[in-house]
Amino acid sequence: MKLATFGWMATTVLLAAMLASCGKQEQAKVEKAAAEVKKDAVSDAKAVEAAAKEVEAREIAIDAYIYAYPLVTMEMTRRYMTNVEKPDGGSKAPMGQFARLRTYPAVDDHSVTAPNADTLYTLAWIDVSKEPWILSIPDMKDRYFLFPMLDGWTNVFQDPGKRTTGTKAQKYAITGPGWSGTLPAGVTEYKSPTAMVWLLGRIYCTGTPEDYKAVHALQDQVSVVPLSAYGKPYTAPAGKVDSAYDMKTAVRDQVNAMDGAAYFKLFSELMKSNPPAADDAPMVAKMAKIGVVPGQDFDASKLEAAVAKGIAAAPKPSQDKISAYLKESIVTGDGKLENGWLFFHKAGVYGTSYRDRAMITWYGLGANRTQDAVYPTSEGPDIIKKYSGANKYVVHFNKGEMPPAQAFWSITMYDKDYFFVPNALNRYTVSSRNKFKTNADGSIDLYIQKDSPGKDKEQNWLPAPADTFVLMMRLYWPSEKAPSILDGTWKPPEVREAS
């Protein structure tokens, strides 16, 4: 009996121990499972947080990319146009020296989008961070000219020329941010908000051999020298050539090919001597969230992974937003559409209209102030349809209703990328200097097509390419009194598809 009782008790104890052991194992399993769930939850929360950070960084980077686009494009253009030892007779010259184009831009010159064939460019890039530079302009003898001064952000901070300062000889000291000092007598100070300055001079020329010669003489008298050399014999130093710089790819394509990290690294470097404007403070505060701070280096490797991913994803959507704004600006009010022609009233002075500024940089770097020039642009007979060389078009001007401009007007043919179109006549524009054939009622028809409209109409013909093309009208010194494009009392006529 005692043995049986003892056996029963032992069995009970063993069973209890086994049950306790099983309970502990199950508890351990439960705790392990709970820990894994908690770990997954934390991981999911971190993933959600990282995704949110990446989205926020991407949106900020897109805004910052658009804001930075003009400054980065100006720098890349400067590098391209100054990467020579001496002036090359075209659009290139070393820093601090004038490039004097002796003819209209060559058909294969893709250094600047939307070039004109109405004036001879006389242009120079200068750095006013160390000292002022003195610009001397000769007596232009009543000839139309314009010497806009662009800062690093593409704003025209001054625009001496026939409209504003007359055509007599004039001298200007271009001073950089924070400069103070004494200037020579007879020199007017123009303050640049940035170290980078582009002198984008234009002198009207009819394109005849005689007029080329006359304008060349004026170009040769235009000069720019550092203040320390003013009034003394001065020989500009030879330029330093960077053999690593790509001189074959168009500037816009080079800018657009940069990845986000490289783009913002260059932008941050540029802001050290080309500071943002005071009105840009909200944008500056926003950019700081992704590590882009004026005066500081940008290093993508030091950013959180999510922020770096957001920046890496920004270039393409930013470029899409910039290029698309050509048409979207109609809705925002920055652009105005009349008879298929789109133009802007804020060009040259943009304030905080960053997308507008970037879009104009994209399509026509170096745009003037509206009072100096308006550029109605048409990509098709209406907002949806594109021009095609497979069709024929006519622009009809009623008698006395040609574009009202006090200097000159023109219509230029571009390919889809805003460059000149090669053609047998070497004619890239029709303008106020042309002698057009008039209709019986005094009106004028201009023929926009690939093939000749016939010998009797060729003087009114603007040759088109076989495929897509763009038309740009220019009104230099647009009339301020009616009829005027500035107040809407004159509108560009529609471009009709010929039957």
Short mmCIF file of C-alpha atoms in Angstrom, two decimals, residues 13 28 101 107 110 191 230 253 262 405 413-414 418 422:
data_model
loop_
_atom_site.label_atom_id
_atom_site.label_comp_id
_atom_site.label_asym_id
_atom_site.label_seq_id
_atom_site.Cartn_x
_atom_site.Cartn_y
_atom_site.Cartn_z
CA VAL A 13 4.87 15.18 -9.13
CA ALA A 28 8.65 31.36 -24.04
CA LEU A 101 30.12 87.79 -82.94
CA VAL A 107 23.17 77.44 -87.60
CA HIS A 110 23.94 75.34 -79.78
CA LYS A 191 25.48 97.05 -58.24
CA TYR A 230 41.16 101.33 -65.62
CA ASP A 253 21.56 68.54 -71.88
CA ALA A 262 25.97 66.46 -58.20
CA ALA A 405 8.07 97.95 -82.01
CA MET A 413 12.15 79.67 -87.13
CA TYR A 414 13.48 77.09 -84.65
CA TYR A 418 14.84 75.96 -80.11
CA PRO A 422 19.33 74.73 -91.78
#
